[in-house]
Amino acid sequence: MRLFYAIFLPEEVKRALVEAQERVARYKGWKEVVPHQLHLTLLFLGERPEGDLPDLLALGHRLGRLHPPFTARIRGTGYFPNEGTPRVWFAKVEGEGFVPLAEGLREGVRELLGEEALWAGGDKPFKPHITLARRKAPAPRVPPVVFGVEWPVTEFALVRSELKPKGPVYTILEKFPLRGDHGREQEESAGKRPQDH
């Protein structure tokens, strides 16, 4: 099964991105990502045997317990590659929790499944982004779009991607709440009897 870890977006964020996508909708060469599939990929795993699932789910829960929620921000847009003919138009995303979470997943997968399990994602540095459109044929670049969007990131997910003739179909296999230290404190306090004051 084709798998990746990702963060999906609240409706108000998707609405802002869909408005931006209207900039490329006028050009036939660009194909927009459909709103319900807009997401930020933390780690792409490619095809993995079903037997890897228990390890990948356990890793998601473990990292969710370690990492606290954080605020994500979208400020502008960019292209991959930045020079020459672009293939992808994306929204730039900032947030202090993205890199630690992505690196934790990468390290965890390496420990559990070996270096080979990371090959599908390539060796480029993690750059938080949300793909807005892919270029399928010659089409011009669109001017930059400026956003002022923020949202709290409280969970991430392990996702199955099935490639269909009309495009990929994503199925969320499991969500992992971000709890961090606050979550641990709640667990600990839940196990204690209330004290009189």
mmCIF file with all atom_site columns, C-alpha atoms in Angstrom:
data_model
loop_
_atom_site.group_PDB
_atom_site.id
_atom_site.type_symbol
_atom_site.label_atom_id
_atom_site.label_alt_id
_atom_site.label_comp_id
_atom_site.label_asym_id
_atom_site.label_entity_id
_atom_site.label_seq_id
_atom_site.pdbx_PDB_ins_code
_atom_site.Cartn_x
_atom_site.Cartn_y
_atom_site.Cartn_z
_atom_site.occupancy
_atom_site.B_iso_or_equiv
_atom_site.pdbx_formal_charge
_atom_site.auth_seq_id
_atom_site.auth_comp_id
_atom_site.auth_asym_id
_atom_site.auth_atom_id
_atom_site.pdbx_PDB_model_num
ATOM 1   C CA . MET A 1 1   ? 0.000   0.000  0.000   1.00 0.00 ? 1   MET A CA 1
ATOM 2   C CA . ARG A 1 2   ? 1.106   3.541  -0.828  1.00 0.00 ? 2   ARG A CA 1
ATOM 3   C CA . LEU A 1 3   ? 1.461   5.513  2.400   1.00 0.00 ? 3   LEU A CA 1
ATOM 4   C CA . PHE A 1 4   ? 2.388   8.917  3.748   1.00 0.00 ? 4   PHE A CA 1
ATOM 5   C CA . TYR A 1 5   ? 2.139   10.901 6.981   1.00 0.00 ? 5   TYR A CA 1
ATOM 6   C CA . ALA A 1 6   ? 0.346   14.201 6.609   1.00 0.00 ? 6   ALA A CA 1
ATOM 7   C CA . ILE A 1 7   ? -1.454  17.096 8.237   1.00 0.00 ? 7   ILE A CA 1
ATOM 8   C CA . PHE A 1 8   ? -4.864  17.957 6.819   1.00 0.00 ? 8   PHE A CA 1
ATOM 9   C CA . LEU A 1 9   ? -6.373  21.425 6.982   1.00 0.00 ? 9   LEU A CA 1
ATOM 10  C CA . PRO A 1 10  ? -9.399  23.014 8.630   1.00 0.00 ? 10  PRO A CA 1
ATOM 11  C CA . GLU A 1 11  ? -12.182 24.205 6.335   1.00 0.00 ? 11  GLU A CA 1
ATOM 12  C CA . GLU A 1 12  ? -11.389 27.928 6.690   1.00 0.00 ? 12  GLU A CA 1
ATOM 13  C CA . VAL A 1 13  ? -7.789  27.340 5.596   1.00 0.00 ? 13  VAL A CA 1
ATOM 14  C CA . LYS A 1 14  ? -8.925  25.272 2.626   1.00 0.00 ? 14  LYS A CA 1
ATOM 15  C CA . ARG A 1 15  ? -11.299 28.061 1.588   1.00 0.00 ? 15  ARG A CA 1
ATOM 16  C CA . ALA A 1 16  ? -8.425  30.571 1.535   1.00 0.00 ? 16  ALA A CA 1
ATOM 17  C CA . LEU A 1 17  ? -6.309  28.209 -0.571  1.00 0.00 ? 17  LEU A CA 1
ATOM 18  C CA . VAL A 1 18  ? -9.149  27.461 -2.976  1.00 0.00 ? 18  VAL A CA 1
ATOM 19  C CA . GLU A 1 19  ? -9.520  31.205 -3.563  1.00 0.00 ? 19  GLU A CA 1
ATOM 20  C CA . ALA A 1 20  ? -5.830  31.319 -4.448  1.00 0.00 ? 20  ALA A CA 1
ATOM 21  C CA . GLN A 1 21  ? -6.216  28.340 -6.780  1.00 0.00 ? 21  GLN A CA 1
ATOM 22  C CA . GLU A 1 22  ? -8.586  30.421 -8.899  1.00 0.00 ? 22  GLU A CA 1
ATOM 23  C CA . ARG A 1 23  ? -5.458  32.252 -10.115 1.00 0.00 ? 23  ARG A CA 1
ATOM 24  C CA . VAL A 1 24  ? -4.308  29.177 -12.033 1.00 0.00 ? 24  VAL A CA 1
ATOM 25  C CA . ALA A 1 25  ? -7.749  27.837 -12.932 1.00 0.00 ? 25  ALA A CA 1
ATOM 26  C CA . ARG A 1 26  ? -7.763  30.074 -16.012 1.00 0.00 ? 26  ARG A CA 1
ATOM 27  C CA . TYR A 1 27  ? -4.725  28.246 -17.455 1.00 0.00 ? 27  TYR A CA 1
ATOM 28  C CA . LYS A 1 28  ? -5.327  24.787 -18.931 1.00 0.00 ? 28  LYS A CA 1
ATOM 29  C CA . GLY A 1 29  ? -1.763  23.708 -18.209 1.00 0.00 ? 29  GLY A CA 1
ATOM 30  C CA . TRP A 1 30  ? -2.249  23.775 -14.432 1.00 0.00 ? 30  TRP A CA 1
ATOM 31  C CA . LYS A 1 31  ? -4.338  21.214 -12.542 1.00 0.00 ? 31  LYS A CA 1
ATOM 32  C CA . GLU A 1 32  ? -5.470  22.267 -9.070  1.00 0.00 ? 32  GLU A CA 1
ATOM 33  C CA . VAL A 1 33  ? -5.456  19.868 -6.112  1.00 0.00 ? 33  VAL A CA 1
ATOM 34  C CA . VAL A 1 34  ? -9.094  19.254 -5.139  1.00 0.00 ? 34  VAL A CA 1
ATOM 35  C CA . PRO A 1 35  ? -10.007 20.970 -1.845  1.00 0.00 ? 35  PRO A CA 1
ATOM 36  C CA . HIS A 1 36  ? -10.592 17.832 0.231   1.00 0.00 ? 36  HIS A CA 1
ATOM 37  C CA . GLN A 1 37  ? -7.103  16.580 -0.670  1.00 0.00 ? 37  GLN A CA 1
ATOM 38  C CA . LEU A 1 38  ? -5.189  19.727 0.302   1.00 0.00 ? 38  LEU A CA 1
ATOM 39  C CA . HIS A 1 39  ? -2.652  18.681 2.915   1.00 0.00 ? 39  HIS A CA 1
ATOM 40  C CA . LEU A 1 40  ? 0.923   19.050 4.126   1.00 0.00 ? 40  LEU A CA 1
ATOM 41  C CA . THR A 1 41  ? 3.037   15.914 3.695   1.00 0.00 ? 41  THR A CA 1
ATOM 42  C CA . LEU A 1 42  ? 5.322   15.204 6.642   1.00 0.00 ? 42  LEU A CA 1
ATOM 43  C CA . LEU A 1 43  ? 6.898   12.046 5.196   1.00 0.00 ? 43  LEU A CA 1
ATOM 44  C CA . PHE A 1 44  ? 6.176   10.138 1.981   1.00 0.00 ? 44  PHE A CA 1
ATOM 45  C CA . LEU A 1 45  ? 6.777   6.391  2.279   1.00 0.00 ? 45  LEU A CA 1
ATOM 46  C CA . GLY A 1 46  ? 5.661   5.123  -1.115  1.00 0.00 ? 46  GLY A CA 1
ATOM 47  C CA . GLU A 1 47  ? 4.665   1.469  -1.469  1.00 0.00 ? 47  GLU A CA 1
ATOM 48  C CA . ARG A 1 48  ? 4.985   -0.436 1.812   1.00 0.00 ? 48  ARG A CA 1
ATOM 49  C CA . PRO A 1 49  ? 3.949   -3.982 2.744   1.00 0.00 ? 49  PRO A CA 1
ATOM 50  C CA . GLU A 1 50  ? 0.841   -4.231 4.914   1.00 0.00 ? 50  GLU A CA 1
ATOM 51  C CA . GLY A 1 51  ? 2.976   -5.843 7.593   1.00 0.00 ? 51  GLY A CA 1
ATOM 52  C CA . ASP A 1 52  ? 4.641   -2.451 8.227   1.00 0.00 ? 52  ASP A CA 1
ATOM 53  C CA . LEU A 1 53  ? 1.369   -0.926 9.394   1.00 0.00 ? 53  LEU A CA 1
ATOM 54  C CA . PRO A 1 54  ? 1.588   -1.821 13.113  1.00 0.00 ? 54  PRO A CA 1
ATOM 55  C CA . ASP A 1 55  ? 5.035   -0.219 13.367  1.00 0.00 ? 55  ASP A CA 1
ATOM 56  C CA . LEU A 1 56  ? 3.951   2.894  11.454  1.00 0.00 ? 56  LEU A CA 1
ATOM 57  C CA . LEU A 1 57  ? 0.825   3.335  13.575  1.00 0.00 ? 57  LEU A CA 1
ATOM 58  C CA . ALA A 1 58  ? 2.770   2.846  16.797  1.00 0.00 ? 58  ALA A CA 1
ATOM 59  C CA . LEU A 1 59  ? 5.336   5.413  15.637  1.00 0.00 ? 59  LEU A CA 1
ATOM 60  C CA . GLY A 1 60  ? 2.570   7.952  14.957  1.00 0.00 ? 60  GLY A CA 1
ATOM 61  C CA . HIS A 1 61  ? 1.107   7.523  18.429  1.00 0.00 ? 61  HIS A CA 1
ATOM 62  C CA . ARG A 1 62  ? 4.512   7.703  20.084  1.00 0.00 ? 62  ARG A CA 1
ATOM 63  C CA . LEU A 1 63  ? 5.439   10.954 18.332  1.00 0.00 ? 63  LEU A CA 1
ATOM 64  C CA . GLY A 1 64  ? 1.987   12.390 19.046  1.00 0.00 ? 64  GLY A CA 1
ATOM 65  C CA . ARG A 1 65  ? 2.637   11.881 22.736  1.00 0.00 ? 65  ARG A CA 1
ATOM 66  C CA . LEU A 1 66  ? 6.028   13.601 22.449  1.00 0.00 ? 66  LEU A CA 1
ATOM 67  C CA . HIS A 1 67  ? 5.099   16.667 20.364  1.00 0.00 ? 67  HIS A CA 1
ATOM 68  C CA . PRO A 1 68  ? 2.762   19.427 21.549  1.00 0.00 ? 68  PRO A CA 1
ATOM 69  C CA . PRO A 1 69  ? 0.250   21.250 19.329  1.00 0.00 ? 69  PRO A CA 1
ATOM 70  C CA . PHE A 1 70  ? 1.606   24.329 17.539  1.00 0.00 ? 70  PHE A CA 1
ATOM 71  C CA . THR A 1 71  ? 0.497   27.176 15.292  1.00 0.00 ? 71  THR A CA 1
ATOM 72  C CA . ALA A 1 72  ? 0.893   26.967 11.515  1.00 0.00 ? 72  ALA A CA 1
ATOM 73  C CA . ARG A 1 73  ? 1.016   30.009 9.248   1.00 0.00 ? 73  ARG A CA 1
ATOM 74  C CA . ILE A 1 74  ? 0.685   30.469 5.498   1.00 0.00 ? 74  ILE A CA 1
ATOM 75  C CA . ARG A 1 75  ? 2.213   33.654 4.135   1.00 0.00 ? 75  ARG A CA 1
ATOM 76  C CA . GLY A 1 76  ? 2.852   33.219 0.421   1.00 0.00 ? 76  GLY A CA 1
ATOM 77  C CA . THR A 1 77  ? 3.353   30.932 -2.572  1.00 0.00 ? 77  THR A CA 1
ATOM 78  C CA . GLY A 1 78  ? 6.268   29.419 -4.437  1.00 0.00 ? 78  GLY A CA 1
ATOM 79  C CA . TYR A 1 79  ? 7.272   26.968 -7.165  1.00 0.00 ? 79  TYR A CA 1
ATOM 80  C CA . PHE A 1 80  ? 9.132   23.660 -7.415  1.00 0.00 ? 80  PHE A CA 1
ATOM 81  C CA . PRO A 1 81  ? 11.592  24.042 -8.994  1.00 0.00 ? 81  PRO A CA 1
ATOM 82  C CA . ASN A 1 82  ? 12.024  27.696 -8.238  1.00 0.00 ? 82  ASN A CA 1
ATOM 83  C CA . GLU A 1 83  ? 14.104  28.263 -11.377 1.00 0.00 ? 83  GLU A CA 1
ATOM 84  C CA . GLY A 1 84  ? 13.227  27.229 -14.925 1.00 0.00 ? 84  GLY A CA 1
ATOM 85  C CA . THR A 1 85  ? 9.986   25.449 -15.723 1.00 0.00 ? 85  THR A CA 1
ATOM 86  C CA . PRO A 1 86  ? 7.925   24.869 -12.573 1.00 0.00 ? 86  PRO A CA 1
ATOM 87  C CA . ARG A 1 87  ? 6.079   21.592 -12.004 1.00 0.00 ? 87  ARG A CA 1
ATOM 88  C CA . VAL A 1 88  ? 4.377   22.441 -8.720  1.00 0.00 ? 88  VAL A CA 1
ATOM 89  C CA . TRP A 1 89  ? 2.793   25.611 -7.320  1.00 0.00 ? 89  TRP A CA 1
ATOM 90  C CA . PHE A 1 90  ? 2.591   25.567 -3.551  1.00 0.00 ? 90  PHE A CA 1
ATOM 91  C CA . ALA A 1 91  ? 1.725   27.572 -0.442  1.00 0.00 ? 91  ALA A CA 1
ATOM 92  C CA . LYS A 1 92  ? 4.654   28.178 1.929   1.00 0.00 ? 92  LYS A CA 1
ATOM 93  C CA . VAL A 1 93  ? 3.919   27.025 5.459   1.00 0.00 ? 93  VAL A CA 1
ATOM 94  C CA . GLU A 1 94  ? 5.666   28.026 8.691   1.00 0.00 ? 94  GLU A CA 1
ATOM 95  C CA . GLY A 1 95  ? 5.352   26.578 12.170  1.00 0.00 ? 95  GLY A CA 1
ATOM 96  C CA . GLU A 1 96  ? 7.882   25.557 14.809  1.00 0.00 ? 96  GLU A CA 1
ATOM 97  C CA . GLY A 1 97  ? 6.478   22.040 15.090  1.00 0.00 ? 97  GLY A CA 1
ATOM 98  C CA . PHE A 1 98  ? 6.766   20.919 11.467  1.00 0.00 ? 98  PHE A CA 1
ATOM 99  C CA . VAL A 1 99  ? 10.483  20.160 11.266  1.00 0.00 ? 99  VAL A CA 1
ATOM 100 C CA . PRO A 1 100 ? 10.757  18.314 14.630  1.00 0.00 ? 100 PRO A CA 1
ATOM 101 C CA . LEU A 1 101 ? 7.733   16.220 13.743  1.00 0.00 ? 101 LEU A CA 1
ATOM 102 C CA . ALA A 1 102 ? 8.953   15.409 10.221  1.00 0.00 ? 102 ALA A CA 1
ATOM 103 C CA . GLU A 1 103 ? 12.455  14.605 11.484  1.00 0.00 ? 103 GLU A CA 1
ATOM 104 C CA . GLY A 1 104 ? 11.013  12.431 14.247  1.00 0.00 ? 104 GLY A CA 1
ATOM 105 C CA . LEU A 1 105 ? 9.006   10.455 11.707  1.00 0.00 ? 105 LEU A CA 1
ATOM 106 C CA . ARG A 1 106 ? 12.016  10.081 9.441   1.00 0.00 ? 106 ARG A CA 1
ATOM 107 C CA . GLU A 1 107 ? 14.242  8.890  12.261  1.00 0.00 ? 107 GLU A CA 1
ATOM 108 C CA . GLY A 1 108 ? 11.547  6.576  13.610  1.00 0.00 ? 108 GLY A CA 1
ATOM 109 C CA . VAL A 1 109 ? 10.926  4.953  10.240  1.00 0.00 ? 109 VAL A CA 1
ATOM 110 C CA . ARG A 1 110 ? 14.670  4.502  9.762   1.00 0.00 ? 110 ARG A CA 1
ATOM 111 C CA . GLU A 1 111 ? 14.949  2.748  13.133  1.00 0.00 ? 111 GLU A CA 1
ATOM 112 C CA . LEU A 1 112 ? 11.887  0.543  12.617  1.00 0.00 ? 112 LEU A CA 1
ATOM 113 C CA . LEU A 1 113 ? 12.068  -0.338 8.931   1.00 0.00 ? 113 LEU A CA 1
ATOM 114 C CA . GLY A 1 114 ? 15.558  0.600  7.808   1.00 0.00 ? 114 GLY A CA 1
ATOM 115 C CA . GLU A 1 115 ? 17.007  3.249  5.516   1.00 0.00 ? 115 GLU A CA 1
ATOM 116 C CA . GLU A 1 116 ? 15.361  1.655  2.468   1.00 0.00 ? 116 GLU A CA 1
ATOM 117 C CA . ALA A 1 117 ? 11.926  2.699  3.757   1.00 0.00 ? 117 ALA A CA 1
ATOM 118 C CA . LEU A 1 118 ? 12.938  6.347  3.255   1.00 0.00 ? 118 LEU A CA 1
ATOM 119 C CA . TRP A 1 119 ? 14.036  6.065  -0.355  1.00 0.00 ? 119 TRP A CA 1
ATOM 120 C CA . ALA A 1 120 ? 10.619  6.844  -1.836  1.00 0.00 ? 120 ALA A CA 1
ATOM 121 C CA . GLY A 1 121 ? 10.622  10.269 -0.203  1.00 0.00 ? 121 GLY A CA 1
ATOM 122 C CA . GLY A 1 122 ? 13.966  11.265 -1.698  1.00 0.00 ? 122 GLY A CA 1
ATOM 123 C CA . ASP A 1 123 ? 16.821  12.982 0.106   1.00 0.00 ? 123 ASP A CA 1
ATOM 124 C CA . LYS A 1 124 ? 15.796  16.625 -0.265  1.00 0.00 ? 124 LYS A CA 1
ATOM 125 C CA . PRO A 1 125 ? 15.491  18.631 2.964   1.00 0.00 ? 125 PRO A CA 1
ATOM 126 C CA . PHE A 1 126 ? 11.965  18.812 4.380   1.00 0.00 ? 126 PHE A CA 1
ATOM 127 C CA . LYS A 1 127 ? 10.265  22.059 3.345   1.00 0.00 ? 127 LYS A CA 1
ATOM 128 C CA . PRO A 1 128 ? 6.760   22.532 4.785   1.00 0.00 ? 128 PRO A CA 1
ATOM 129 C CA . HIS A 1 129 ? 4.356   23.320 1.952   1.00 0.00 ? 129 HIS A CA 1
ATOM 130 C CA . ILE A 1 130 ? 0.900   22.593 0.605   1.00 0.00 ? 130 ILE A CA 1
ATOM 131 C CA . THR A 1 131 ? 0.711   21.752 -3.086  1.00 0.00 ? 131 THR A CA 1
ATOM 132 C CA . LEU A 1 132 ? -1.949  23.917 -4.735  1.00 0.00 ? 132 LEU A CA 1
ATOM 133 C CA . ALA A 1 133 ? -1.564  22.844 -8.376  1.00 0.00 ? 133 ALA A CA 1
ATOM 134 C CA . ARG A 1 134 ? 0.595   20.721 -10.658 1.00 0.00 ? 134 ARG A CA 1
ATOM 135 C CA . ARG A 1 135 ? 1.664   21.740 -14.120 1.00 0.00 ? 135 ARG A CA 1
ATOM 136 C CA . LYS A 1 136 ? 0.518   19.239 -16.751 1.00 0.00 ? 136 LYS A CA 1
ATOM 137 C CA . ALA A 1 137 ? 1.243   21.267 -19.891 1.00 0.00 ? 137 ALA A CA 1
ATOM 138 C CA . PRO A 1 138 ? 2.824   24.587 -20.882 1.00 0.00 ? 138 PRO A CA 1
ATOM 139 C CA . ALA A 1 139 ? 1.283   27.370 -18.811 1.00 0.00 ? 139 ALA A CA 1
ATOM 140 C CA . PRO A 1 140 ? 2.578   30.638 -17.344 1.00 0.00 ? 140 PRO A CA 1
ATOM 141 C CA . ARG A 1 141 ? 3.524   31.274 -13.740 1.00 0.00 ? 141 ARG A CA 1
ATOM 142 C CA . VAL A 1 142 ? 1.006   33.235 -11.754 1.00 0.00 ? 142 VAL A CA 1
ATOM 143 C CA . PRO A 1 143 ? 2.004   36.218 -9.603  1.00 0.00 ? 143 PRO A CA 1
ATOM 144 C CA . PRO A 1 144 ? 2.688   35.503 -5.911  1.00 0.00 ? 144 PRO A CA 1
ATOM 145 C CA . VAL A 1 145 ? -0.287  35.279 -3.574  1.00 0.00 ? 145 VAL A CA 1
ATOM 146 C CA . VAL A 1 146 ? -0.033  36.719 -0.066  1.00 0.00 ? 146 VAL A CA 1
ATOM 147 C CA . PHE A 1 147 ? -1.929  35.020 2.762   1.00 0.00 ? 147 PHE A CA 1
ATOM 148 C CA . GLY A 1 148 ? -2.546  35.879 6.388   1.00 0.00 ? 148 GLY A CA 1
ATOM 149 C CA . VAL A 1 149 ? -3.748  32.456 7.467   1.00 0.00 ? 149 VAL A CA 1
ATOM 150 C CA . GLU A 1 150 ? -3.050  30.725 10.786  1.00 0.00 ? 150 GLU A CA 1
ATOM 151 C CA . TRP A 1 151 ? -4.428  27.601 12.398  1.00 0.00 ? 151 TRP A CA 1
ATOM 152 C CA . PRO A 1 152 ? -3.623  25.305 15.331  1.00 0.00 ? 152 PRO A CA 1
ATOM 153 C CA . VAL A 1 153 ? -2.062  21.984 14.347  1.00 0.00 ? 153 VAL A CA 1
ATOM 154 C CA . THR A 1 154 ? -3.408  19.442 16.829  1.00 0.00 ? 154 THR A CA 1
ATOM 155 C CA . GLU A 1 155 ? -2.988  16.147 14.992  1.00 0.00 ? 155 GLU A CA 1
ATOM 156 C CA . PHE A 1 156 ? -1.429  14.375 12.032  1.00 0.00 ? 156 PHE A CA 1
ATOM 157 C CA . ALA A 1 157 ? -2.373  11.206 10.188  1.00 0.00 ? 157 ALA A CA 1
ATOM 158 C CA . LEU A 1 158 ? -1.143  8.129  8.385   1.00 0.00 ? 158 LEU A CA 1
ATOM 159 C CA . VAL A 1 159 ? -2.742  8.121  4.939   1.00 0.00 ? 159 VAL A CA 1
ATOM 160 C CA . ARG A 1 160 ? -3.191  5.528  2.226   1.00 0.00 ? 160 ARG A CA 1
ATOM 161 C CA . SER A 1 161 ? -3.032  6.832  -1.355  1.00 0.00 ? 161 SER A CA 1
ATOM 162 C CA . GLU A 1 162 ? -4.554  4.811  -4.174  1.00 0.00 ? 162 GLU A CA 1
ATOM 163 C CA . LEU A 1 163 ? -3.748  5.953  -7.699  1.00 0.00 ? 163 LEU A CA 1
ATOM 164 C CA . LYS A 1 164 ? -6.880  5.973  -9.860  1.00 0.00 ? 164 LYS A CA 1
ATOM 165 C CA . PRO A 1 165 ? -7.408  7.124  -13.462 1.00 0.00 ? 165 PRO A CA 1
ATOM 166 C CA . LYS A 1 166 ? -9.214  10.239 -12.241 1.00 0.00 ? 166 LYS A CA 1
ATOM 167 C CA . GLY A 1 167 ? -6.572  11.003 -9.615  1.00 0.00 ? 167 GLY A CA 1
ATOM 168 C CA . PRO A 1 168 ? -5.403  9.724  -6.235  1.00 0.00 ? 168 PRO A CA 1
ATOM 169 C CA . VAL A 1 169 ? -7.863  8.676  -3.543  1.00 0.00 ? 169 VAL A CA 1
ATOM 170 C CA . TYR A 1 170 ? -6.715  9.342  0.028   1.00 0.00 ? 170 TYR A CA 1
ATOM 171 C CA . THR A 1 171 ? -7.904  7.291  2.990   1.00 0.00 ? 171 THR A CA 1
ATOM 172 C CA . ILE A 1 172 ? -6.917  8.350  6.495   1.00 0.00 ? 172 ILE A CA 1
ATOM 173 C CA . LEU A 1 173 ? -5.918  5.135  8.269   1.00 0.00 ? 173 LEU A CA 1
ATOM 174 C CA . GLU A 1 174 ? -5.427  6.715  11.685  1.00 0.00 ? 174 GLU A CA 1
ATOM 175 C CA . LYS A 1 175 ? -5.071  10.145 13.276  1.00 0.00 ? 175 LYS A CA 1
ATOM 176 C CA . PHE A 1 176 ? -2.491  10.912 15.969  1.00 0.00 ? 176 PHE A CA 1
ATOM 177 C CA . PRO A 1 177 ? -3.303  13.734 18.409  1.00 0.00 ? 177 PRO A CA 1
ATOM 178 C CA . LEU A 1 178 ? -0.390  16.009 19.355  1.00 0.00 ? 178 LEU A CA 1
ATOM 179 C CA . ARG A 1 179 ? -0.212  16.075 23.135  1.00 0.00 ? 179 ARG A CA 1
ATOM 180 C CA . GLY A 1 180 ? 3.382   16.768 24.110  1.00 0.00 ? 180 GLY A CA 1
ATOM 181 C CA . ASP A 1 181 ? 4.214   17.518 27.723  1.00 0.00 ? 181 ASP A CA 1
ATOM 182 C CA . HIS A 1 182 ? 0.726   18.852 28.393  1.00 0.00 ? 182 HIS A CA 1
ATOM 183 C CA . GLY A 1 183 ? -0.720  15.501 27.403  1.00 0.00 ? 183 GLY A CA 1
ATOM 184 C CA . ARG A 1 184 ? 1.701   13.657 29.673  1.00 0.00 ? 184 ARG A CA 1
ATOM 185 C CA . GLU A 1 185 ? 0.767   15.915 32.582  1.00 0.00 ? 185 GLU A CA 1
ATOM 186 C CA . GLN A 1 186 ? -2.901  15.188 31.976  1.00 0.00 ? 186 GLN A CA 1
ATOM 187 C CA . GLU A 1 187 ? -2.223  11.446 31.929  1.00 0.00 ? 187 GLU A CA 1
ATOM 188 C CA . GLU A 1 188 ? -0.263  11.675 35.140  1.00 0.00 ? 188 GLU A CA 1
ATOM 189 C CA . SER A 1 189 ? -2.824  13.841 36.901  1.00 0.00 ? 189 SER A CA 1
ATOM 190 C CA . ALA A 1 190 ? -5.625  11.550 35.744  1.00 0.00 ? 190 ALA A CA 1
ATOM 191 C CA . GLY A 1 191 ? -3.976  8.758  37.700  1.00 0.00 ? 191 GLY A CA 1
ATOM 192 C CA . LYS A 1 192 ? -3.770  10.772 40.936  1.00 0.00 ? 192 LYS A CA 1
ATOM 193 C CA . ARG A 1 193 ? -6.515  11.189 43.494  1.00 0.00 ? 193 ARG A CA 1
ATOM 194 C CA . PRO A 1 194 ? -7.695  14.771 43.994  1.00 0.00 ? 194 PRO A CA 1
ATOM 195 C CA . GLN A 1 195 ? -6.177  16.404 47.078  1.00 0.00 ? 195 GLN A CA 1
ATOM 196 C CA . ASP A 1 196 ? -7.942  18.605 49.570  1.00 0.00 ? 196 ASP A CA 1
ATOM 197 C CA . HIS A 1 197 ? -6.897  22.252 49.746  1.00 0.00 ? 197 HIS A CA 1
#
